[in-house]
Amino acid sequence: MQQQMNRQILFVRRPVGMPDASCFKLVISEIPQPVNGQILLQTRFLSVDPYMRGRMNDGKSYVAPFQLHEILDGGIVGEVIESKSTNFVKGDFVVGNLGWQDYSIAGEREVRKINPEIAPVSTALGVLGMPGLTAYFGLLEIGQPQQRETVVVSGAAGAVGMIVGQIAKIHGCRVAGIAGSDRKTRYLIDELGFDAAVNYRTIPDLRKALKEACPNGVDIYFDNVGGDISDAVISLINNNARIPLCGQISLYNDLQIPAGPRIQPQLLTHSALMKGFIVRNYADRFDEGIRLLAHWLKEKKLKYVENITEGLENAPKAFIGLFAGENLGKQLVKVS
Ligand SMILES: NC(=O)c1ccc[n+]([C@@H]2O[C@H](COP(=O)([O-])OP(=O)(O)OC[C@H]3O[C@@H](n4cnc5c(N)ncnc54)[C@H](OP(=O)(O)O)[C@@H]3O)[C@@H](O)[C@H]2O)c1
């Protein structure tokens, strides 16, 4: 149902360390009106993502920082409720990078139409969207998995990690996941078919546990978290190992990056490759990625999980929860 007002979430304070509620402010404004070539969307789902923490700092990075007192933006799935574009009609569902608000105006090129017959529209923010594509290109292009190789993925029960492990299984690999609760490690093994999973929060010696989980060493390490966890995995790599460097969430709230072991000798002596990547490097191949991910979904080779928080007003809480590991699978906010 259409409301008469437009709630918006502004970014009002740059966090020092862990973000908290005081970084955000909910305000109310008028519903915007589209002009020719534009559409008016009602937000159905919004995505909270770890990379947004980097945008909260006032520093140079691969995406521009959020501006103070402006609306936060991120991945949104919306329904077209008014169209002044010949490319969209009322009732279409679209995905794009738009504001944290109930209603948004979008230009024709700012959004992509979603086919709700393939999967629920929310998946355009998860398995059939940015996180799924990150897993797909990072693992297949940089990881180059081969049958019977051992793949370790950290952040394994999150949006990206869960898909990485399952794609590795599709490619015939042995897969070990690292995650932060027993509920998560059990889920990885029982529901997603991982061969092993380790709870890094409770295990006294992570390296020892990983060695047991990976009796043949580590051929691919898909790094979502960095820090001590990655140090432990990298100490177990095999010759010609590949390390897709996807995220470093364990460091995002640190004021100073802690010094770690020097890993270059380990990479050198094992002829290993470590390569950082940003998913949009593969933007010209996104259609291919979505097609294959959708194919695996249809074939039931790939499962997805969504952790859904209700209400736009709870988006900040859902975002902060990412850093406490509150989500199993893709964290979304259902707005309407
Ligand atoms: N390169 C790219 O283009 C790209 C694109 C998308 C995402 N990423 C990166 O990929 C990673 C995963 O993103 P996602 O969207 O899939 O998020 P996610 O895994 O769904 O959510 C974040 C998870 O990180 C874990 N975590 C939080 N703080 C941690 C810490 N201090 N140490 C270890 N684990 C911690 C938590 O799980 P536990 O309970 O297991 O701790 C939490 O559930 C992030 O680092 C993100 O920045 C990169």
Short mmCIF file of C-alpha atoms and ligand atoms in Angstrom, two decimals:
data_model
loop_
_atom_site.label_atom_id
_atom_site.label_comp_id
_atom_site.label_asym_id
_atom_site.label_seq_id
_atom_site.Cartn_x
_atom_site.Cartn_y
_atom_site.Cartn_z
CA MET A 1 0.00 0.00 0.00
CA GLN A 2 1.28 3.48 -0.84
CA GLN A 3 2.00 5.76 2.13
CA GLN A 4 1.62 9.52 2.06
CA MET A 5 5.13 10.34 3.18
CA ASN A 6 8.67 9.37 2.37
CA ARG A 7 10.86 8.21 5.26
CA GLN A 8 14.58 8.58 4.59
CA ILE A 9 17.66 7.52 6.53
CA LEU A 10 20.43 10.09 6.60
CA PHE A 11 24.08 9.55 7.43
CA VAL A 12 24.83 12.13 10.13
CA ARG A 13 28.06 11.11 11.88
CA ARG A 14 31.22 9.39 10.71
CA PRO A 15 31.88 6.43 13.02
CA VAL A 16 35.14 6.12 14.91
CA GLY A 17 35.56 2.37 15.15
CA MET A 18 32.30 0.45 15.30
CA PRO A 19 29.28 2.36 13.90
CA ASP A 20 26.31 2.89 16.21
CA ALA A 21 22.78 4.31 16.03
CA SER A 22 24.02 7.90 16.39
CA CYS A 23 25.52 7.73 12.87
CA PHE A 24 22.00 7.59 11.37
CA LYS A 25 18.90 9.76 11.48
CA LEU A 26 15.39 9.08 10.19
CA VAL A 27 13.65 12.05 8.58
CA ILE A 28 10.41 12.51 6.69
CA SER A 29 10.01 14.24 3.36
CA GLU A 30 7.59 14.52 0.46
CA ILE A 31 7.17 11.75 -2.06
CA PRO A 32 9.16 12.83 -5.14
CA GLN A 33 7.49 13.18 -8.56
CA PRO A 34 9.00 11.68 -11.72
CA VAL A 35 9.52 13.72 -14.88
CA ASN A 36 9.83 12.42 -18.44
CA GLY A 37 12.25 9.48 -18.72
CA GLN A 38 12.00 8.72 -15.00
CA ILE A 39 10.17 6.21 -12.82
CA LEU A 40 8.88 6.41 -9.25
CA LEU A 41 9.74 3.33 -7.17
CA GLN A 42 8.44 2.06 -3.90
CA THR A 43 11.29 0.35 -2.08
CA ARG A 44 10.54 -3.29 -1.31
CA PHE A 45 13.96 -4.46 -0.07
CA LEU A 46 17.23 -2.76 0.67
CA SER A 47 20.59 -4.39 1.07
CA VAL A 48 23.04 -3.69 3.88
CA ASP A 49 26.60 -4.57 2.89
CA PRO A 50 29.97 -4.54 4.68
CA TYR A 51 31.59 -2.29 2.03
CA MET A 52 29.33 0.55 3.23
CA ARG A 53 31.49 0.79 6.35
CA GLY A 54 34.37 1.94 4.12
CA ARG A 55 32.13 4.61 2.57
CA MET A 56 31.50 6.03 6.05
CA ASN A 57 35.14 7.12 6.29
CA ASP A 58 36.14 10.34 4.65
CA GLY A 59 38.89 8.73 2.61
CA LYS A 60 39.63 7.92 -0.98
CA SER A 61 38.57 4.43 -2.04
CA TYR A 62 37.02 2.65 -5.01
CA VAL A 63 33.60 4.17 -4.18
CA ALA A 64 33.01 7.75 -3.07
CA PRO A 65 32.46 8.31 0.68
CA PHE A 66 28.93 8.96 1.99
CA GLN A 67 28.34 12.66 2.52
CA LEU A 68 27.19 13.83 5.95
CA HIS A 69 23.48 14.73 6.24
CA GLU A 70 22.68 13.03 2.93
CA ILE A 71 20.60 9.91 2.36
CA LEU A 72 22.53 6.65 2.55
CA ASP A 73 22.43 4.63 -0.61
CA GLY A 74 22.92 1.04 -1.57
CA GLY A 75 21.32 -1.87 -3.39
CA ILE A 76 17.53 -1.51 -3.60
CA VAL A 77 14.77 -3.63 -5.08
CA GLY A 78 11.76 -1.49 -5.88
CA GLU A 79 8.42 -1.74 -7.60
CA VAL A 80 7.53 0.82 -10.25
CA ILE A 81 4.45 2.68 -9.05
CA GLU A 82 4.52 5.43 -11.67
CA SER A 83 6.35 5.47 -14.97
CA LYS A 84 7.21 8.33 -17.28
CA SER A 85 9.52 6.07 -19.25
CA THR A 86 8.59 3.94 -22.22
CA ASN A 87 10.91 1.17 -20.92
CA PHE A 88 9.02 0.49 -17.68
CA VAL A 89 5.42 -0.02 -16.67
CA LYS A 90 3.68 0.14 -13.32
CA GLY A 91 4.23 -3.16 -11.51
CA ASP A 92 7.73 -3.82 -12.90
CA PHE A 93 10.35 -4.78 -10.34
CA VAL A 94 13.81 -3.26 -10.67
CA VAL A 95 17.17 -3.31 -8.89
CA GLY A 96 19.62 -0.45 -8.64
CA ASN A 97 21.78 1.63 -6.36
CA LEU A 98 19.39 4.07 -4.72
CA GLY A 99 18.60 5.76 -1.43
CA TRP A 100 17.55 4.28 1.91
CA GLN A 101 14.01 5.62 1.67
CA ASP A 102 10.45 4.52 0.98
CA TYR A 103 10.23 6.11 -2.49
CA SER A 104 12.91 6.90 -5.06
CA ILE A 105 13.05 8.48 -8.46
CA ALA A 106 15.25 6.67 -10.95
CA GLY A 107 16.40 7.39 -14.46
CA GLU A 108 16.01 4.64 -17.05
CA ARG A 109 19.69 3.70 -16.96
CA GLU A 110 19.98 3.66 -13.19
CA VAL A 111 18.04 0.43 -12.71
CA ARG A 112 17.78 -3.03 -14.22
CA LYS A 113 14.49 -4.90 -14.64
CA ILE A 114 14.12 -8.13 -12.63
CA ASN A 115 12.23 -11.18 -13.84
CA PRO A 116 10.17 -12.31 -10.80
CA GLU A 117 9.48 -15.65 -12.48
CA ILE A 118 13.09 -16.79 -12.08
CA ALA A 119 13.29 -16.31 -8.31
CA PRO A 120 11.84 -14.01 -5.62
CA VAL A 121 12.78 -10.39 -6.39
CA SER A 122 14.86 -10.09 -3.19
CA THR A 123 17.45 -12.44 -4.72
CA ALA A 124 18.52 -9.60 -7.03
CA LEU A 125 20.34 -8.25 -3.95
CA GLY A 126 21.84 -11.61 -2.98
CA VAL A 127 22.44 -14.82 -4.85
CA LEU A 128 21.38 -13.29 -8.21
CA GLY A 129 22.96 -9.92 -7.49
CA MET A 130 26.17 -8.35 -6.28
CA PRO A 131 27.11 -10.96 -3.62
CA GLY A 132 26.40 -13.91 -5.93
CA LEU A 133 28.44 -12.31 -8.71
CA THR A 134 31.28 -11.62 -6.28
CA ALA A 135 31.39 -15.30 -5.33
CA TYR A 136 31.11 -16.40 -8.97
CA PHE A 137 33.85 -14.24 -10.47
CA GLY A 138 36.19 -14.27 -7.48
CA LEU A 139 36.17 -18.03 -7.19
CA LEU A 140 36.07 -19.00 -10.86
CA GLU A 141 38.29 -16.30 -12.37
CA ILE A 142 40.91 -15.96 -9.65
CA GLY A 143 40.48 -19.22 -7.75
CA GLN A 144 40.26 -21.41 -10.88
CA PRO A 145 39.00 -24.43 -8.89
CA GLN A 146 39.92 -27.90 -10.11
CA GLN A 147 38.30 -31.20 -9.13
CA ARG A 148 39.44 -32.59 -5.76
CA GLU A 149 41.25 -29.41 -4.76
CA THR A 150 40.67 -28.05 -1.26
CA VAL A 151 38.92 -24.69 -0.97
CA VAL A 152 38.73 -22.75 2.31
CA VAL A 153 36.33 -19.83 2.58
CA SER A 154 36.11 -17.42 5.50
CA GLY A 155 32.92 -15.51 6.26
CA ALA A 156 31.50 -18.80 4.99
CA ALA A 157 27.94 -18.42 6.31
CA GLY A 158 27.46 -14.95 4.85
CA ALA A 159 26.05 -13.76 1.53
CA VAL A 160 29.22 -14.21 -0.51
CA GLY A 161 30.84 -17.06 1.44
CA MET A 162 27.86 -19.37 1.25
CA ILE A 163 27.76 -19.12 -2.54
CA VAL A 164 31.53 -19.54 -2.86
CA GLY A 165 31.42 -22.85 -0.97
CA GLN A 166 28.54 -24.17 -3.02
CA ILE A 167 30.11 -23.20 -6.37
CA ALA A 168 33.30 -24.92 -5.22
CA LYS A 169 31.26 -28.07 -4.48
CA ILE A 170 29.67 -27.86 -7.95
CA HIS A 171 33.24 -27.89 -9.29
CA GLY A 172 34.10 -31.06 -7.37
CA CYS A 173 36.24 -29.51 -4.63
CA ARG A 174 36.61 -30.34 -0.96
CA VAL A 175 35.26 -27.32 0.93
CA ALA A 176 35.95 -26.08 4.44
CA GLY A 177 34.18 -23.02 5.81
CA ILE A 178 35.10 -20.71 8.67
CA ALA A 179 32.25 -18.97 10.51
CA GLY A 180 31.43 -17.45 13.87
CA SER A 181 28.85 -19.72 15.51
CA ASP A 182 27.96 -23.39 15.87
CA ARG A 183 24.57 -22.69 14.30
CA LYS A 184 26.41 -21.41 11.22
CA THR A 185 28.97 -24.22 10.99
CA ARG A 186 26.21 -26.82 11.39
CA TYR A 187 24.20 -25.13 8.64
CA LEU A 188 27.17 -25.19 6.27
CA ILE A 189 27.68 -28.92 6.72
CA ASP A 190 24.09 -30.14 7.12
CA GLU A 191 22.29 -27.90 4.64
CA LEU A 192 24.89 -26.75 2.13
CA GLY A 193 27.06 -29.86 1.88
CA PHE A 194 30.37 -28.33 3.05
CA ASP A 195 32.87 -31.05 3.96
CA ALA A 196 34.06 -29.28 7.11
CA ALA A 197 33.37 -26.10 9.02
CA VAL A 198 35.18 -24.43 11.89
CA ASN A 199 33.82 -21.95 14.44
CA TYR A 200 36.66 -19.45 14.77
CA ARG A 201 35.16 -17.91 17.91
CA THR A 202 35.28 -21.06 20.04
CA ILE A 203 38.13 -23.13 18.60
CA PRO A 204 41.24 -22.79 20.82
CA ASP A 205 43.73 -23.30 17.96
CA LEU A 206 42.33 -22.29 14.56
CA ARG A 207 45.39 -23.38 12.59
CA LYS A 208 45.28 -26.86 14.14
CA ALA A 209 41.53 -27.19 13.48
CA LEU A 210 42.01 -26.10 9.87
CA LYS A 211 44.86 -28.54 9.40
CA GLU A 212 42.53 -31.33 10.50
CA ALA A 213 39.74 -30.00 8.26
CA CYS A 214 42.11 -29.84 5.27
CA PRO A 215 44.31 -32.97 5.39
CA ASN A 216 45.63 -32.23 1.88
CA GLY A 217 46.45 -28.57 2.55
CA VAL A 218 44.75 -25.54 1.01
CA ASP A 219 44.68 -24.96 -2.76
CA ILE A 220 42.30 -22.00 -2.78
CA TYR A 221 41.60 -19.58 0.05
CA PHE A 222 38.67 -17.23 -0.63
CA ASP A 223 39.38 -14.45 1.84
CA ASN A 224 36.35 -12.51 3.08
CA VAL A 225 37.66 -11.46 6.48
CA GLY A 226 41.45 -10.94 6.70
CA GLY A 227 43.22 -10.63 10.08
CA ASP A 228 44.20 -13.59 12.26
CA ILE A 229 41.83 -15.96 10.46
CA SER A 230 43.55 -15.37 7.13
CA ASP A 231 46.99 -15.62 8.71
CA ALA A 232 46.06 -19.11 9.95
CA VAL A 233 44.74 -20.25 6.55
CA ILE A 234 47.62 -18.82 4.55
CA SER A 235 50.09 -20.74 6.75
CA LEU A 236 48.57 -23.95 5.29
CA ILE A 237 48.64 -23.23 1.55
CA ASN A 238 49.90 -25.72 -1.03
CA ASN A 239 52.16 -25.02 -3.98
CA ASN A 240 50.39 -22.97 -6.67
CA ALA A 241 47.64 -21.93 -4.26
CA ARG A 242 45.28 -19.13 -5.33
CA ILE A 243 43.91 -16.55 -2.91
CA PRO A 244 41.03 -14.38 -4.19
CA LEU A 245 41.14 -11.38 -1.86
CA CYS A 246 37.50 -10.37 -1.59
CA GLY A 247 37.03 -8.63 1.77
CA GLN A 248 38.74 -7.80 5.07
CA ILE A 249 35.74 -7.30 7.34
CA SER A 250 37.68 -8.10 10.51
CA LEU A 251 39.63 -4.88 9.95
CA TYR A 252 36.90 -2.48 8.77
CA ASN A 253 36.32 -0.95 12.20
CA ASP A 254 39.97 -0.83 13.25
CA LEU A 255 41.45 2.61 13.72
CA GLN A 256 44.88 1.19 12.95
CA ILE A 257 45.47 -1.94 10.91
CA PRO A 258 47.33 -4.34 13.24
CA ALA A 259 50.68 -5.67 12.02
CA GLY A 260 50.42 -9.31 10.97
CA PRO A 261 52.91 -11.92 9.89
CA ARG A 262 54.82 -11.14 6.69
CA ILE A 263 53.11 -13.47 4.22
CA GLN A 264 55.28 -12.78 1.17
CA PRO A 265 57.77 -15.61 1.92
CA GLN A 266 54.82 -18.01 2.19
CA LEU A 267 53.45 -16.83 -1.18
CA LEU A 268 56.89 -16.89 -2.78
CA THR A 269 57.95 -20.32 -1.63
CA HIS A 270 54.61 -21.85 -2.68
CA SER A 271 54.43 -20.01 -6.01
CA ALA A 272 51.04 -18.77 -4.79
CA LEU A 273 48.85 -16.09 -6.29
CA MET A 274 46.97 -13.57 -4.16
CA LYS A 275 44.78 -11.16 -6.10
CA GLY A 276 42.43 -8.49 -4.85
CA PHE A 277 39.31 -7.78 -6.87
CA ILE A 278 36.20 -5.65 -6.91
CA VAL A 279 33.14 -7.32 -8.39
CA ARG A 280 32.45 -4.47 -10.77
CA ASN A 281 35.74 -5.30 -12.55
CA TYR A 282 33.60 -8.00 -14.18
CA ALA A 283 30.61 -5.74 -14.97
CA ASP A 284 30.67 -6.57 -18.68
CA ARG A 285 30.12 -10.25 -17.79
CA PHE A 286 27.36 -9.85 -15.17
CA ASP A 287 24.69 -11.30 -17.50
CA GLU A 288 26.75 -14.47 -17.86
CA GLY A 289 27.17 -14.73 -14.07
CA ILE A 290 23.48 -14.21 -13.32
CA ARG A 291 22.50 -16.71 -16.03
CA LEU A 292 24.69 -19.43 -14.52
CA LEU A 293 23.75 -18.69 -10.93
CA ALA A 294 20.05 -18.81 -11.92
CA HIS A 295 20.68 -22.09 -13.74
CA TRP A 296 22.25 -23.66 -10.63
CA LEU A 297 19.35 -22.37 -8.52
CA LYS A 298 16.86 -23.97 -10.90
CA GLU A 299 18.80 -27.24 -10.87
CA LYS A 300 18.79 -27.09 -7.05
CA LYS A 301 22.58 -27.22 -6.99
CA LEU A 302 22.65 -23.86 -5.25
CA LYS A 303 20.67 -22.79 -2.17
CA TYR A 304 20.36 -19.32 -0.75
CA VAL A 305 19.38 -17.98 2.65
CA GLU A 306 18.12 -14.52 3.48
CA ASN A 307 18.22 -12.90 6.91
CA ILE A 308 15.37 -10.43 6.71
CA THR A 309 14.93 -7.49 9.09
CA GLU A 310 11.53 -5.78 8.92
CA GLY A 311 11.18 -2.02 8.55
CA LEU A 312 13.21 0.80 7.02
CA GLU A 313 13.75 2.24 10.51
CA ASN A 314 15.70 -0.92 11.42
CA ALA A 315 18.16 -0.68 8.50
CA PRO A 316 20.93 0.85 10.67
CA LYS A 317 20.56 -1.97 13.21
CA ALA A 318 20.73 -4.56 10.42
CA PHE A 319 23.86 -2.91 9.04
CA ILE A 320 25.59 -2.80 12.45
CA GLY A 321 24.59 -6.45 12.99
CA LEU A 322 26.86 -7.51 10.09
CA PHE A 323 29.88 -6.75 12.28
CA ALA A 324 28.54 -8.90 15.11
CA GLY A 325 27.79 -11.81 12.79
CA GLU A 326 24.03 -11.62 13.40
CA ASN A 327 23.20 -12.74 9.87
CA LEU A 328 23.04 -16.22 8.39
CA GLY A 329 23.08 -15.64 4.64
CA LYS A 330 22.26 -12.39 2.90
CA GLN A 331 21.17 -9.58 5.24
CA LEU A 332 18.25 -7.65 3.79
CA VAL A 333 15.76 -5.12 5.08
CA LYS A 334 12.13 -5.49 4.02
CA VAL A 335 10.83 -1.97 3.60
CA SER A 336 7.33 -2.58 2.25
N1 LIG B 1 35.45 -7.46 -3.51
C1 LIG B 1 34.16 -7.22 -3.73
O1 LIG B 1 33.74 -6.75 -4.81
C2 LIG B 1 33.19 -7.56 -2.65
C3 LIG B 1 31.81 -7.63 -2.92
C4 LIG B 1 30.94 -8.02 -1.88
C5 LIG B 1 31.46 -8.28 -0.61
N2 LIG B 1 32.79 -8.15 -0.39
C6 LIG B 1 33.37 -8.45 0.92
O2 LIG B 1 33.10 -9.81 1.19
C7 LIG B 1 32.95 -10.02 2.58
C8 LIG B 1 31.61 -10.69 2.85
O3 LIG B 1 30.57 -9.80 2.46
P1 LIG B 1 29.05 -10.26 2.58
O4 LIG B 1 28.23 -9.24 1.91
O5 LIG B 1 28.94 -11.68 2.17
O6 LIG B 1 28.79 -10.14 4.16
P2 LIG B 1 28.30 -11.30 5.09
O7 LIG B 1 29.37 -12.35 5.12
O8 LIG B 1 26.93 -11.70 4.73
O9 LIG B 1 28.21 -10.58 6.51
C9 LIG B 1 29.32 -10.25 7.21
C10 LIG B 1 29.84 -11.45 8.07
O10 LIG B 1 31.20 -11.21 8.38
C11 LIG B 1 31.52 -11.89 9.55
N3 LIG B 1 32.33 -11.03 10.41
C12 LIG B 1 31.98 -9.84 10.95
N4 LIG B 1 32.99 -9.35 11.70
C13 LIG B 1 33.99 -10.27 11.63
C14 LIG B 1 35.29 -10.35 12.21
N5 LIG B 1 35.77 -9.38 13.00
N6 LIG B 1 36.04 -11.44 11.93
C15 LIG B 1 35.57 -12.43 11.14
N7 LIG B 1 34.35 -12.41 10.58
C16 LIG B 1 33.58 -11.34 10.82
C17 LIG B 1 30.21 -12.24 10.27
O11 LIG B 1 30.05 -13.65 10.24
P3 LIG B 1 30.65 -14.60 11.42
O12 LIG B 1 29.51 -14.91 12.34
O13 LIG B 1 31.14 -15.77 10.65
O14 LIG B 1 31.73 -13.81 12.10
C18 LIG B 1 29.15 -11.57 9.41
O15 LIG B 1 27.96 -12.32 9.37
C19 LIG B 1 33.09 -8.64 3.22
O16 LIG B 1 34.42 -8.47 3.66
C20 LIG B 1 32.79 -7.69 2.10
O17 LIG B 1 33.38 -6.43 2.28
C21 LIG B 1 33.65 -7.80 -1.38
#
